[in-house]
Amino acid sequence: MDIKKFISRSYWRNFWSVLTPKEKKIFQIAAIFIIICSVFLAARWYLANTVKVAKQGGDLREGLVGQPTSLNPILAQNDVDKDLSSLVFNGLVKSDGNGGIVNDLAESIEKSDDGKKWIVHLRQDVLWHDGERFSADDVVFTIKAIKDPESRSSSTAWQGVEVQKFNEYTVVFELKNPYSFFEENLKQKIIPEHIFSAIPLANLYLSDYNFQPIGTGPFVFDKFEKSKNGFINYYKFTANEKYFQGRSYINSYTVKLYQSEPEAVKAFNSRQIDLYAGVNSNNLENIDRHYGEKDVSLARYYAVFFNQSISKVLADKNVRYALNYATNRQELIERVFDGKSKEVNGPILSDMNGYESGLNWEFSLEKANDILSKNGWKDSDGDGILEKKLSKDLDVLSLLSFRLIVPESAGLIETASILKDQWAKIGCRVEIQIVSAKELQSNYLEPRVYDALIFGNMLNYNPDPFSFWHSSQKLSPGFNLALYENSGADKVLESLRQTFDVEEQANDLKKFQSFVYSDAPAVFLFNPYYIMVSLTNLDLNNMAKLNSLSDRYYDVNHWFLKTKRVFKSE
């Protein structure tokens, strides 16, 4: 070929006209193929040399069921209070999203050798939302306000703790006794001294700042809407531009409030909200839009607690053993939670420090019936309910029967119904009584008046079961709902609180579980997942294990809706 001719302008000017129709078609196909290959190779190179990262932008709307009573964290009464407060305020430490804790307002923490003195060095780059500088004065004021009875704070975590300011950015806590779990207390959200110190503590609950809060957190209060009947419809917050851990990717965070879960699910279906946390697993089938789902482990368990001081039937250890063997926990999990739960056999969860794996109650009606039969329980009149003479002085047969108190919750009501059927197979009659939250607290929990009770306990992944199982906690405001008393268990729980060695703590926890397993003061049931549904493009990062519901906001400033690609070198 004549190269000069090939590169000349006249050649290419007349190129298309000299081609035959067949040659033109071949040329078009070849050109399209080359273009497609070039685009593919360019895209492949771009994807190989770039990564997707979070991008600032977007407005998030979350739905919550309930109403706030105060956004002041020292006055928080319910989960809605704690959730909203977590968007606005910080503690000295916070959850790490995997069951542990990391520093938040604290820069570093030191502990004395005897465990009685804790020195907290504070960050010096923190501002309140009104521009005032955060300091040790705020921490000291918050803790002293909690401890003062006039503030009406419900927190009891600071009893026996003295706090003082060492310097502008150092606080010293002194404990009467060593407490190995004290660092968990430092998650307490801190309130601004320069705002609340001018208000008498007795009038603290009257302040407008309780509903229009000023904090140090990732979001700044913008506005809220209240209906004429007093129902708060929503709260809106905007990103804190000067947040010490970095501005939130999300521009604004709106929390819409609903009266029931079906109402919240309906709002999610109609795209009025983008996130709903804590949805019941059975309600997932009612969601009719495409959604992302995140199942998170929460440090809680549900159990049937037996009050042996009231029920003579349940005071019989063999009955408690039989009920444990007759409980098909897997059936409960499948039917109540559609499989989205873990089985629980004791007061320490399987993924907690010190869990003893060998203490499980297998489901066996044969063993349950055998235990009852060998211990004198018989169905003398053929009515399907076993009887036994429980007192030598009285010639009266006692029925294997008791009343089960159940909080007004769909999942727990269904659980009680299934348990009633399961236990009927060993000749036990259960009378279910459903009560409202208010009635439960005043008529049953506080006076401890019940035969048996279904309830849930919230722990930490570094567990301290003292308040739930030590004999000193049998009466309100303690949480020992089984009124459990065992001197050996008490000593182990006391030892656990005073040792800082992780292995020794694990050994104490295993001993404690052995005592509880042997005494069977409860039937432990399940640990349901905390389920969050959201827009598919909402990224909640590496959230895996939480110690409380509000812990889910531990890094809310890193949640994002939008992304961009950047070169790896960047």
mmCIF file of C-alpha atoms in Angstrom, residues 320-329 360-365 367-368 371 517:
data_model
loop_
_atom_site.group_PDB
_atom_site.id
_atom_site.type_symbol
_atom_site.label_atom_id
_atom_site.label_comp_id
_atom_site.label_asym_id
_atom_site.label_seq_id
_atom_site.Cartn_x
_atom_site.Cartn_y
_atom_site.Cartn_z
ATOM 1 C CA ARG A 320 -38.859 -26.061 87.834
ATOM 2 C CA TYR A 321 -36.582 -28.718 86.338
ATOM 3 C CA ALA A 322 -39.504 -30.352 84.560
ATOM 4 C CA LEU A 323 -40.693 -27.035 83.109
ATOM 5 C CA ASN A 324 -37.214 -26.380 81.737
ATOM 6 C CA TYR A 325 -37.061 -29.785 80.061
ATOM 7 C CA ALA A 326 -40.590 -29.349 78.686
ATOM 8 C CA THR A 327 -39.765 -26.029 77.011
ATOM 9 C CA ASN A 328 -39.165 -26.304 73.280
ATOM 10 C CA ARG A 329 -37.190 -23.116 72.743
ATOM 11 C CA ASN A 360 -28.071 -26.303 78.468
ATOM 12 C CA TRP A 361 -31.580 -27.594 79.008
ATOM 13 C CA GLU A 362 -32.383 -30.081 76.273
ATOM 14 C CA PHE A 363 -35.987 -30.367 75.191
ATOM 15 C CA SER A 364 -37.232 -33.723 76.534
ATOM 16 C CA LEU A 365 -40.816 -34.425 77.542
ATOM 17 C CA LYS A 367 -37.215 -36.407 81.187
ATOM 18 C CA ALA A 368 -39.784 -33.861 82.371
ATOM 19 C CA ILE A 371 -38.865 -36.166 87.107
ATOM 20 C CA TYR A 517 -28.527 -23.905 86.475
#
